[in-house]
mmCIF file of N, CA and C and ligand atoms in Angstrom:
data_model
loop_
_atom_site.group_PDB
_atom_site.id
_atom_site.type_symbol
_atom_site.label_atom_id
_atom_site.label_comp_id
_atom_site.label_asym_id
_atom_site.label_seq_id
_atom_site.Cartn_x
_atom_site.Cartn_y
_atom_site.Cartn_z
ATOM 1 N N MET D 1 2.498 -8.480 15.263
ATOM 2 C CA MET D 1 1.432 -9.071 14.291
ATOM 3 C C MET D 1 2.285 -9.768 13.239
ATOM 4 N N SER D 2 1.990 -10.985 12.860
ATOM 5 C CA SER D 2 2.560 -11.760 11.887
ATOM 6 C C SER D 2 2.222 -11.218 10.397
ATOM 7 N N LYS D 3 3.017 -11.678 9.508
ATOM 8 C CA LYS D 3 2.750 -11.420 8.152
ATOM 9 C C LYS D 3 1.315 -11.882 7.746
ATOM 10 N N GLN D 4 1.001 -12.970 8.061
ATOM 11 C CA GLN D 4 -0.229 -13.643 7.850
ATOM 12 C C GLN D 4 -1.441 -12.757 8.307
ATOM 13 N N GLN D 5 -1.271 -12.341 9.590
ATOM 14 C CA GLN D 5 -2.327 -11.476 10.186
ATOM 15 C C GLN D 5 -2.385 -10.182 9.512
ATOM 16 N N LEU D 6 -1.252 -9.527 9.128
ATOM 17 C CA LEU D 6 -1.342 -8.392 8.420
ATOM 18 C C LEU D 6 -2.130 -8.454 7.083
ATOM 19 N N ILE D 7 -1.758 -9.566 6.348
ATOM 20 C CA ILE D 7 -2.550 -9.915 5.158
ATOM 21 C C ILE D 7 -4.073 -10.078 5.411
ATOM 22 N N GLU D 8 -4.367 -10.630 6.480
ATOM 23 C CA GLU D 8 -5.855 -10.739 6.875
ATOM 24 C C GLU D 8 -6.387 -9.368 7.076
ATOM 25 N N LYS D 9 -5.720 -8.528 7.779
ATOM 26 C CA LYS D 9 -6.213 -7.149 7.945
ATOM 27 C C LYS D 9 -6.410 -6.461 6.707
ATOM 28 N N ALA D 10 -5.526 -6.693 5.725
ATOM 29 C CA ALA D 10 -5.624 -5.950 4.405
ATOM 30 C C ALA D 10 -6.864 -6.555 3.639
ATOM 31 N N ILE D 11 -7.028 -7.871 3.727
ATOM 32 C CA ILE D 11 -8.202 -8.475 3.066
ATOM 33 C C ILE D 11 -9.612 -7.919 3.810
ATOM 34 N N GLU D 12 -9.623 -7.790 5.111
ATOM 35 C CA GLU D 12 -10.739 -7.294 5.885
ATOM 36 C C GLU D 12 -11.067 -5.908 5.428
ATOM 37 N N SER D 13 -10.017 -5.200 5.262
ATOM 38 C CA SER D 13 -10.104 -3.683 4.873
ATOM 39 C C SER D 13 -10.779 -3.455 3.589
ATOM 40 N N ARG D 14 -10.819 -4.370 2.758
ATOM 41 C CA ARG D 14 -11.487 -4.281 1.379
ATOM 42 C C ARG D 14 -12.961 -4.016 1.619
ATOM 43 N N ASN D 15 -13.493 -4.523 2.742
ATOM 44 C CA ASN D 15 -14.994 -4.340 3.034
ATOM 45 C C ASN D 15 -15.347 -2.921 3.126
ATOM 46 N N ASN D 16 -14.379 -1.973 3.468
ATOM 47 C CA ASN D 16 -14.845 -0.519 3.553
ATOM 48 C C ASN D 16 -14.518 0.255 2.307
ATOM 49 N N ALA D 17 -14.154 -0.473 1.268
ATOM 50 C CA ALA D 17 -13.812 0.277 0.055
ATOM 51 C C ALA D 17 -14.986 0.956 -0.530
ATOM 52 N N TYR D 18 -14.815 2.241 -0.957
ATOM 53 C CA TYR D 18 -15.882 2.940 -1.623
ATOM 54 C C TYR D 18 -15.620 2.977 -3.095
ATOM 55 N N VAL D 19 -16.286 2.024 -3.824
ATOM 56 C CA VAL D 19 -15.897 1.651 -5.156
ATOM 57 C C VAL D 19 -17.065 1.676 -6.046
ATOM 58 N N PRO D 20 -17.914 2.700 -6.099
ATOM 59 C CA PRO D 20 -19.225 2.580 -6.964
ATOM 60 C C PRO D 20 -18.841 2.653 -8.509
ATOM 61 N N TYR D 21 -17.671 2.966 -8.812
ATOM 62 C CA TYR D 21 -17.317 3.136 -10.338
ATOM 63 C C TYR D 21 -16.541 1.790 -10.782
ATOM 64 N N SER D 22 -15.610 1.411 -10.065
ATOM 65 C CA SER D 22 -14.946 0.206 -10.513
ATOM 66 C C SER D 22 -15.362 -1.101 -9.923
ATOM 67 N N ASN D 23 -16.093 -1.007 -8.792
ATOM 68 C CA ASN D 23 -16.450 -2.192 -8.019
ATOM 69 C C ASN D 23 -15.284 -3.144 -7.764
ATOM 70 N N PHE D 24 -14.113 -2.557 -7.693
ATOM 71 C CA PHE D 24 -12.790 -3.286 -7.440
ATOM 72 C C PHE D 24 -12.325 -2.870 -6.158
ATOM 73 N N GLN D 25 -12.515 -3.790 -5.039
ATOM 74 C CA GLN D 25 -12.121 -3.434 -3.694
ATOM 75 C C GLN D 25 -10.684 -3.756 -3.458
ATOM 76 N N VAL D 26 -9.940 -2.799 -2.874
ATOM 77 C CA VAL D 26 -8.516 -3.126 -2.460
ATOM 78 C C VAL D 26 -8.358 -2.783 -1.109
ATOM 79 N N GLY D 27 -7.646 -3.594 -0.297
ATOM 80 C CA GLY D 27 -7.337 -3.333 1.025
ATOM 81 C C GLY D 27 -5.854 -3.174 1.338
ATOM 82 N N ALA D 28 -5.398 -2.539 2.288
ATOM 83 C CA ALA D 28 -4.037 -2.433 2.766
ATOM 84 C C ALA D 28 -3.946 -2.386 4.266
ATOM 85 N N ALA D 29 -2.781 -2.859 4.703
ATOM 86 C CA ALA D 29 -2.482 -2.874 6.114
ATOM 87 C C ALA D 29 -1.006 -2.533 6.312
ATOM 88 N N LEU D 30 -0.705 -1.534 7.003
ATOM 89 C CA LEU D 30 0.708 -1.056 7.163
ATOM 90 C C LEU D 30 1.132 -1.122 8.602
ATOM 91 N N ARG D 31 2.328 -1.838 8.828
ATOM 92 C CA ARG D 31 2.755 -2.024 10.251
ATOM 93 C C ARG D 31 3.995 -1.075 10.398
ATOM 94 N N THR D 32 3.889 -0.335 11.508
ATOM 95 C CA THR D 32 4.975 0.606 11.820
ATOM 96 C C THR D 32 6.050 -0.085 12.684
ATOM 97 N N LYS D 33 7.165 0.491 12.881
ATOM 98 C CA LYS D 33 8.277 -0.032 13.715
ATOM 99 C C LYS D 33 7.759 -0.183 15.155
ATOM 100 N N SER D 34 6.859 0.728 15.532
ATOM 101 C CA SER D 34 6.376 0.617 16.923
ATOM 102 C C SER D 34 5.318 -0.428 17.155
ATOM 103 N N GLY D 35 4.836 -1.022 15.993
ATOM 104 C CA GLY D 35 3.977 -2.148 16.103
ATOM 105 C C GLY D 35 2.590 -1.868 15.717
ATOM 106 N N LYS D 36 2.273 -0.554 15.535
ATOM 107 C CA LYS D 36 0.851 -0.213 15.260
ATOM 108 C C LYS D 36 0.515 -0.575 13.919
ATOM 109 N N VAL D 37 -0.764 -0.796 13.574
ATOM 110 C CA VAL D 37 -1.212 -1.137 12.155
ATOM 111 C C VAL D 37 -2.112 -0.151 11.751
ATOM 112 N N TYR D 38 -1.931 0.456 10.528
ATOM 113 C CA TYR D 38 -2.887 1.358 9.964
ATOM 114 C C TYR D 38 -3.392 0.646 8.641
ATOM 115 N N THR D 39 -4.754 0.716 8.576
ATOM 116 C CA THR D 39 -5.371 0.090 7.375
ATOM 117 C C THR D 39 -5.880 1.116 6.445
ATOM 118 N N GLY D 40 -6.241 0.627 5.253
ATOM 119 C CA GLY D 40 -6.695 1.604 4.205
ATOM 120 C C GLY D 40 -7.510 0.831 3.181
ATOM 121 N N CYS D 41 -8.330 1.521 2.451
ATOM 122 C CA CYS D 41 -9.142 0.877 1.415
ATOM 123 C C CYS D 41 -9.207 1.972 0.270
ATOM 124 N N ASN D 42 -9.525 1.527 -0.940
ATOM 125 C CA ASN D 42 -9.621 2.513 -1.995
ATOM 126 C C ASN D 42 -10.969 3.319 -1.847
ATOM 127 N N ILE D 43 -10.828 4.573 -2.092
ATOM 128 C CA ILE D 43 -11.985 5.578 -2.019
ATOM 129 C C ILE D 43 -12.024 6.321 -3.337
ATOM 130 N N GLU D 44 -13.107 6.017 -3.990
ATOM 131 C CA GLU D 44 -13.317 6.533 -5.383
ATOM 132 C C GLU D 44 -14.075 7.891 -5.341
ATOM 133 N N ASN D 45 -14.164 8.471 -6.420
ATOM 134 C CA ASN D 45 -14.860 9.753 -6.569
ATOM 135 C C ASN D 45 -15.477 9.938 -7.996
ATOM 136 N N ALA D 46 -16.635 10.613 -8.035
ATOM 137 C CA ALA D 46 -17.257 10.821 -9.373
ATOM 138 C C ALA D 46 -16.249 11.623 -10.380
ATOM 139 N N ALA D 47 -15.369 12.415 -9.830
ATOM 140 C CA ALA D 47 -14.327 12.984 -10.608
ATOM 141 C C ALA D 47 -13.179 11.907 -10.494
ATOM 142 N N TYR D 48 -13.158 11.005 -11.392
ATOM 143 C CA TYR D 48 -12.264 9.739 -11.236
ATOM 144 C C TYR D 48 -10.967 9.936 -10.804
ATOM 145 N N PRO D 49 -10.011 10.935 -11.327
ATOM 146 C CA PRO D 49 -8.690 11.025 -10.897
ATOM 147 C C PRO D 49 -8.465 11.274 -9.413
ATOM 148 N N VAL D 50 -9.503 11.839 -8.791
ATOM 149 C CA VAL D 50 -9.470 12.219 -7.394
ATOM 150 C C VAL D 50 -9.394 10.896 -6.401
ATOM 151 N N THR D 51 -9.675 9.759 -7.010
ATOM 152 C CA THR D 51 -9.677 8.457 -6.311
ATOM 153 C C THR D 51 -8.338 8.299 -5.595
ATOM 154 N N CYS D 52 -8.448 7.766 -4.378
ATOM 155 C CA CYS D 52 -7.115 7.432 -3.645
ATOM 156 C C CYS D 52 -7.190 5.934 -3.381
ATOM 157 N N CYS D 53 -5.999 5.319 -3.735
ATOM 158 C CA CYS D 53 -5.746 3.890 -3.588
ATOM 159 C C CYS D 53 -5.682 3.509 -2.156
ATOM 160 N N ALA D 54 -6.012 2.288 -1.850
ATOM 161 C CA ALA D 54 -5.857 1.732 -0.492
ATOM 162 C C ALA D 54 -4.461 1.900 0.198
ATOM 163 N N GLU D 55 -3.438 1.829 -0.588
ATOM 164 C CA GLU D 55 -2.144 1.914 -0.019
ATOM 165 C C GLU D 55 -1.862 3.215 0.429
ATOM 166 N N ARG D 56 -2.269 4.276 -0.362
ATOM 167 C CA ARG D 56 -2.005 5.679 0.003
ATOM 168 C C ARG D 56 -2.878 6.113 1.173
ATOM 169 N N VAL D 57 -4.058 5.523 1.197
ATOM 170 C CA VAL D 57 -4.894 5.920 2.412
ATOM 171 C C VAL D 57 -4.285 5.375 3.702
ATOM 172 N N ALA D 58 -3.744 4.171 3.679
ATOM 173 C CA ALA D 58 -2.995 3.566 4.896
ATOM 174 C C ALA D 58 -1.838 4.452 5.249
ATOM 175 N N ILE D 59 -1.006 4.720 4.164
ATOM 176 C CA ILE D 59 0.198 5.506 4.429
ATOM 177 C C ILE D 59 -0.217 6.958 4.878
ATOM 178 N N PHE D 60 -1.169 7.613 4.383
ATOM 179 C CA PHE D 60 -1.469 8.946 4.728
ATOM 180 C C PHE D 60 -2.067 8.928 6.153
ATOM 181 N N LYS D 61 -2.897 7.959 6.431
ATOM 182 C CA LYS D 61 -3.390 7.895 7.792
ATOM 183 C C LYS D 61 -2.240 7.768 8.885
ATOM 184 N N ALA D 62 -1.232 6.925 8.538
ATOM 185 C CA ALA D 62 -0.086 6.725 9.501
ATOM 186 C C ALA D 62 0.729 7.984 9.544
ATOM 187 N N ILE D 63 1.034 8.643 8.487
ATOM 188 C CA ILE D 63 1.795 9.841 8.456
ATOM 189 C C ILE D 63 1.085 11.008 9.214
ATOM 190 N N SER D 64 -0.254 11.068 8.997
ATOM 191 C CA SER D 64 -0.961 12.038 9.666
ATOM 192 C C SER D 64 -1.092 11.962 11.262
ATOM 193 N N GLU D 65 -0.799 10.682 11.688
ATOM 194 C CA GLU D 65 -0.700 10.374 13.086
ATOM 195 C C GLU D 65 0.710 10.479 13.651
ATOM 196 N N GLY D 66 1.634 10.970 12.844
ATOM 197 C CA GLY D 66 2.963 11.187 13.349
ATOM 198 C C GLY D 66 3.981 9.962 13.099
ATOM 199 N N GLU D 67 3.428 9.032 12.421
ATOM 200 C CA GLU D 67 4.344 7.803 12.222
ATOM 201 C C GLU D 67 5.480 8.108 11.045
ATOM 202 N N THR D 68 6.616 7.602 11.256
ATOM 203 C CA THR D 68 7.595 7.794 10.293
ATOM 204 C C THR D 68 8.413 6.560 9.897
ATOM 205 N N GLU D 69 8.260 5.546 10.672
ATOM 206 C CA GLU D 69 9.081 4.348 10.503
ATOM 207 C C GLU D 69 8.165 3.113 10.180
ATOM 208 N N PHE D 70 8.353 2.547 8.975
ATOM 209 C CA PHE D 70 7.414 1.429 8.513
ATOM 210 C C PHE D 70 8.265 0.194 8.215
ATOM 211 N N VAL D 71 7.703 -0.968 8.685
ATOM 212 C CA VAL D 71 8.393 -2.222 8.478
ATOM 213 C C VAL D 71 7.817 -3.006 7.349
ATOM 214 N N GLU D 72 6.474 -3.045 7.152
ATOM 215 C CA GLU D 72 5.916 -3.816 6.131
ATOM 216 C C GLU D 72 4.458 -3.344 5.858
ATOM 217 N N ILE D 73 4.059 -3.653 4.668
ATOM 218 C CA ILE D 73 2.677 -3.321 4.213
ATOM 219 C C ILE D 73 2.066 -4.564 3.474
ATOM 220 N N ALA D 74 0.752 -4.804 3.639
ATOM 221 C CA ALA D 74 0.166 -5.859 2.898
ATOM 222 C C ALA D 74 -0.920 -5.211 2.058
ATOM 223 N N VAL D 75 -1.024 -5.638 0.817
ATOM 224 C CA VAL D 75 -2.068 -5.102 -0.160
ATOM 225 C C VAL D 75 -2.804 -6.394 -0.707
ATOM 226 N N ALA D 76 -4.202 -6.234 -0.744
ATOM 227 C CA ALA D 76 -4.962 -7.329 -1.183
ATOM 228 C C ALA D 76 -6.064 -6.858 -2.016
ATOM 229 N N ALA D 77 -6.306 -7.707 -3.122
ATOM 230 C CA ALA D 77 -7.370 -7.488 -4.037
ATOM 231 C C ALA D 77 -7.801 -8.833 -4.681
ATOM 232 N N ASN D 78 -8.977 -8.743 -5.393
ATOM 233 C CA ASN D 78 -9.435 -10.113 -6.001
ATOM 234 C C ASN D 78 -8.919 -10.123 -7.426
ATOM 235 N N THR D 79 -7.613 -10.369 -7.520
ATOM 236 C CA THR D 79 -6.916 -10.330 -8.821
ATOM 237 C C THR D 79 -6.552 -11.771 -9.124
ATOM 238 N N GLU D 80 -6.009 -11.979 -10.387
ATOM 239 C CA GLU D 80 -5.569 -13.272 -10.737
ATOM 240 C C GLU D 80 -4.215 -13.515 -10.085
ATOM 241 N N ARG D 81 -3.338 -12.498 -10.231
ATOM 242 C CA ARG D 81 -1.961 -12.575 -9.608
ATOM 243 C C ARG D 81 -1.939 -11.688 -8.314
ATOM 244 N N PRO D 82 -0.887 -11.818 -7.542
ATOM 245 C CA PRO D 82 -0.837 -10.871 -6.443
ATOM 246 C C PRO D 82 -0.967 -9.414 -6.981
ATOM 247 N N VAL D 83 -1.786 -8.556 -6.306
ATOM 248 C CA VAL D 83 -2.078 -7.266 -6.924
ATOM 249 C C VAL D 83 -0.931 -6.369 -7.041
ATOM 250 N N PRO D 84 -0.575 -5.813 -8.170
ATOM 251 C CA PRO D 84 0.589 -4.860 -8.338
ATOM 252 C C PRO D 84 0.126 -3.524 -8.008
ATOM 253 N N PRO D 85 0.813 -2.797 -7.102
ATOM 254 C CA PRO D 85 0.501 -1.427 -6.751
ATOM 255 C C PRO D 85 0.671 -0.490 -7.925
ATOM 256 N N CYS D 86 -0.163 0.553 -8.052
ATOM 257 C CA CYS D 86 -0.016 1.403 -9.249
ATOM 258 C C CYS D 86 1.223 2.286 -8.989
ATOM 259 N N GLY D 87 1.551 3.047 -10.100
ATOM 260 C CA GLY D 87 2.865 3.772 -10.129
ATOM 261 C C GLY D 87 2.850 4.897 -9.102
ATOM 262 N N SER D 88 1.615 5.565 -8.867
ATOM 263 C CA SER D 88 1.584 6.675 -7.878
ATOM 264 C C SER D 88 1.831 6.089 -6.451
ATOM 265 N N CYS D 89 1.196 4.960 -6.252
ATOM 266 C CA CYS D 89 1.407 4.345 -4.847
ATOM 267 C C CYS D 89 2.943 3.913 -4.683
ATOM 268 N N ARG D 90 3.557 3.403 -5.836
ATOM 269 C CA ARG D 90 4.946 3.075 -5.683
ATOM 270 C C ARG D 90 5.782 4.315 -5.318
ATOM 271 N N GLN D 91 5.462 5.469 -5.979
ATOM 272 C CA GLN D 91 6.225 6.653 -5.635
ATOM 273 C C GLN D 91 5.976 7.239 -4.178
ATOM 274 N N VAL D 92 4.763 7.109 -3.711
ATOM 275 C CA VAL D 92 4.532 7.465 -2.404
ATOM 276 C C VAL D 92 5.163 6.536 -1.363
ATOM 277 N N MET D 93 5.156 5.274 -1.720
ATOM 278 C CA MET D 93 5.853 4.354 -0.817
ATOM 279 C C MET D 93 7.352 4.643 -0.755
ATOM 280 N N SER D 94 7.881 4.992 -1.885
ATOM 281 C CA SER D 94 9.373 5.307 -1.944
ATOM 282 C C SER D 94 9.704 6.512 -1.146
ATOM 283 N N GLU D 95 8.763 7.403 -0.948
ATOM 284 C CA GLU D 95 8.977 8.662 -0.146
ATOM 285 C C GLU D 95 9.122 8.396 1.258
ATOM 286 N N PHE D 96 8.381 7.375 1.705
ATOM 287 C CA PHE D 96 8.350 7.022 3.233
ATOM 288 C C PHE D 96 8.912 5.753 3.645
ATOM 289 N N PHE D 97 9.154 4.746 2.771
ATOM 290 C CA PHE D 97 9.637 3.494 3.158
ATOM 291 C C PHE D 97 11.181 3.398 2.909
ATOM 292 N N ASN D 98 11.843 2.550 3.642
ATOM 293 C CA ASN D 98 13.231 2.219 3.392
ATOM 294 C C ASN D 98 13.443 1.363 2.298
ATOM 295 N N PRO D 99 14.599 1.218 1.665
ATOM 296 C CA PRO D 99 14.767 0.399 0.480
ATOM 297 C C PRO D 99 14.367 -1.098 0.811
ATOM 298 N N ASP D 100 14.539 -1.451 2.222
ATOM 299 C CA ASP D 100 14.288 -2.823 2.488
ATOM 300 C C ASP D 100 12.930 -3.080 3.168
ATOM 301 N N THR D 101 12.085 -2.101 3.211
ATOM 302 C CA THR D 101 10.743 -2.258 3.732
ATOM 303 C C THR D 101 9.963 -3.385 2.856
ATOM 304 N N GLU D 102 9.297 -4.237 3.428
ATOM 305 C CA GLU D 102 8.734 -5.330 2.769
ATOM 306 C C GLU D 102 7.245 -5.103 2.349
ATOM 307 N N ILE D 103 6.905 -5.377 1.066
ATOM 308 C CA ILE D 103 5.633 -5.039 0.541
ATOM 309 C C ILE D 103 5.071 -6.463 0.195
ATOM 310 N N HIS D 104 3.988 -6.930 0.938
ATOM 311 C CA HIS D 104 3.353 -8.159 0.666
ATOM 312 C C HIS D 104 2.149 -8.021 -0.340
ATOM 313 N N LEU D 105 2.144 -8.658 -1.372
ATOM 314 C CA LEU D 105 1.079 -8.471 -2.324
ATOM 315 C C LEU D 105 0.295 -9.711 -2.432
ATOM 316 N N THR D 106 -1.025 -9.661 -2.419
ATOM 317 C CA THR D 106 -1.746 -10.909 -2.456
ATOM 318 C C THR D 106 -3.085 -10.848 -3.159
ATOM 319 N N ASN D 107 -3.644 -11.959 -3.420
ATOM 320 C CA ASN D 107 -5.020 -11.985 -3.983
ATOM 321 C C ASN D 107 -5.877 -12.830 -2.996
ATOM 322 N N LEU D 108 -7.028 -13.096 -3.343
ATOM 323 C CA LEU D 108 -7.927 -13.901 -2.441
ATOM 324 C C LEU D 108 -7.716 -15.402 -2.514
ATOM 325 N N LYS D 109 -6.852 -15.777 -3.395
ATOM 326 C CA LYS D 109 -6.533 -17.253 -3.425
ATOM 327 C C LYS D 109 -5.267 -17.567 -2.711
ATOM 328 N N ALA D 110 -4.825 -16.554 -2.098
ATOM 329 C CA ALA D 110 -3.564 -16.721 -1.186
ATOM 330 C C ALA D 110 -2.321 -16.856 -2.088
ATOM 331 N N ASN D 111 -2.377 -16.305 -3.266
ATOM 332 C CA ASN D 111 -1.159 -16.235 -4.141
ATOM 333 C C ASN D 111 -0.393 -14.940 -3.503
ATOM 334 N N THR D 112 0.598 -15.113 -2.836
ATOM 335 C CA THR D 112 1.341 -13.911 -2.203
ATOM 336 C C THR D 112 2.753 -13.753 -2.656
ATOM 337 N N MET D 113 3.091 -12.568 -2.860
ATOM 338 C CA MET D 113 4.544 -12.319 -3.226
ATOM 339 C C MET D 113 5.051 -11.177 -2.299
ATOM 340 N N THR D 114 6.167 -11.370 -1.871
ATOM 341 C CA THR D 114 6.867 -10.251 -0.976
ATOM 342 C C THR D 114 8.012 -9.619 -1.811
ATOM 343 N N ILE D 115 8.067 -8.328 -1.892
ATOM 344 C CA ILE D 115 8.953 -7.661 -2.607
ATOM 345 C C ILE D 115 9.517 -6.437 -1.771
ATOM 346 N N LYS D 116 10.788 -6.166 -1.876
ATOM 347 C CA LYS D 116 11.244 -4.967 -1.083
ATOM 348 C C LYS D 116 11.124 -3.690 -1.920
ATOM 349 N N MET D 117 11.111 -2.556 -1.150
ATOM 350 C CA MET D 117 10.761 -1.230 -1.758
ATOM 351 C C MET D 117 11.681 -0.941 -2.953
ATOM 352 N N ASP D 118 13.029 -1.291 -2.785
ATOM 353 C CA ASP D 118 13.822 -0.945 -4.000
ATOM 354 C C ASP D 118 13.711 -1.900 -5.146
ATOM 355 N N GLU D 119 13.004 -2.954 -4.922
ATOM 356 C CA GLU D 119 12.749 -3.801 -6.054
ATOM 357 C C GLU D 119 11.375 -3.407 -6.875
ATOM 358 N N LEU D 120 10.558 -2.898 -5.907
ATOM 359 C CA LEU D 120 9.242 -2.496 -6.454
ATOM 360 C C LEU D 120 9.338 -1.154 -7.298
ATOM 361 N N LEU D 121 10.189 -0.344 -6.921
ATOM 362 C CA LEU D 121 10.410 0.911 -7.719
ATOM 363 C C LEU D 121 11.926 1.250 -7.617
ATOM 364 N N PRO D 122 12.609 0.692 -8.593
ATOM 365 C CA PRO D 122 13.997 0.936 -8.662
ATOM 366 C C PRO D 122 14.198 2.288 -9.303
ATOM 367 N N PHE D 123 15.457 2.882 -8.975
ATOM 368 C CA PHE D 123 15.716 4.127 -9.661
ATOM 369 C C PHE D 123 14.660 5.269 -9.436
ATOM 370 N N SER D 124 14.094 5.187 -8.166
ATOM 371 C CA SER D 124 12.994 6.148 -7.918
ATOM 372 C C SER D 124 13.492 7.569 -7.676
ATOM 373 N N PHE D 125 12.777 8.561 -8.028
ATOM 374 C CA PHE D 125 13.100 9.971 -7.738
ATOM 375 C C PHE D 125 12.921 10.161 -6.314
ATOM 376 N N GLN D 126 13.989 10.791 -5.747
ATOM 377 C CA GLN D 126 14.119 10.992 -4.205
ATOM 378 C C GLN D 126 14.355 12.526 -3.997
ATOM 379 N N LYS D 127 14.067 12.866 -2.647
ATOM 380 C CA LYS D 127 14.333 14.372 -2.389
ATOM 381 C C LYS D 127 15.744 14.736 -2.632
ATOM 382 N N THR D 128 16.727 13.755 -2.458
ATOM 383 C CA THR D 128 18.074 13.998 -2.629
ATOM 384 C C THR D 128 18.518 14.371 -4.091
ATOM 385 N N ASP D 129 17.586 14.002 -4.990
ATOM 386 C CA ASP D 129 17.793 14.230 -6.480
ATOM 387 C C ASP D 129 17.710 15.755 -6.698
ATOM 388 N N MET D 130 17.115 16.458 -5.768
ATOM 389 C CA MET D 130 17.043 17.935 -6.015
ATOM 390 C C MET D 130 18.165 18.753 -5.422
ATOM 391 N N ASP D 131 19.188 17.956 -4.668
ATOM 392 C CA ASP D 131 20.344 18.632 -4.197
ATOM 393 C C ASP D 131 21.274 18.840 -5.377
ATOM 394 N N LYS D 132 21.942 19.980 -5.317
ATOM 395 C CA LYS D 132 22.930 20.178 -6.455
ATOM 396 C C LYS D 132 24.227 19.517 -5.969
HETATM 397 N N1 THU R 1 -6.384 0.567 -6.642
HETATM 398 C C1 THU R 1 -5.881 0.522 -5.456
HETATM 399 O O1 THU R 1 -6.546 0.834 -4.479
HETATM 400 N N2 THU R 1 -4.543 0.112 -5.314
HETATM 401 C C2 THU R 1 -3.726 -0.276 -6.390
HETATM 402 O O2 THU R 1 -2.570 -0.557 -6.158
HETATM 403 C C3 THU R 1 -4.396 -0.476 -7.670
HETATM 404 C C4 THU R 1 -5.612 0.294 -7.906
HETATM 405 C C5 THU R 1 -7.802 1.024 -6.846
HETATM 406 C C6 THU R 1 -7.910 2.401 -7.470
HETATM 407 C C7 THU R 1 -9.360 2.215 -8.006
HETATM 408 O O3 THU R 1 -10.304 2.542 -6.973
HETATM 409 C C8 THU R 1 -9.459 0.811 -8.355
HETATM 410 O O4 THU R 1 -8.422 0.111 -7.673
HETATM 411 C C9 THU R 1 -9.380 0.492 -9.908
HETATM 412 O O5 THU R 1 -8.297 1.156 -10.418
#
């Protein structure tokens, strides 16, 4: 699947967003090394902090299916600039992505930027930081 097709999947996934509180639909599409694509949308909750972002839904779906190697993810929302992932999603991405995993951020006007994991969250806390 091409980068453009992955972006289209992310845009399409916005349609399933459960967003009665923000009315802000986000979609994500994650491609594994084996070529499978896992999609995600944001899912909100009346207890607001329980909300899960589209990126984390896609990543957790993939992890729960036994996937461990990821090549790229696309994230889409109706924003002015390419949608910036929140801090929690950046930390979750850094747990499972390689430093060179590509993150394609887009809006509905086709303003797209691609950034690598280590640029999106530099100096991230890693499991190795707990080693003495
Ligand atoms: N949201 C995402 O799904 N991903 C992001 O990277 C930014 C924020 C969602 C969470 C919430 O449902 C809505 O957007 C407003 O914050």
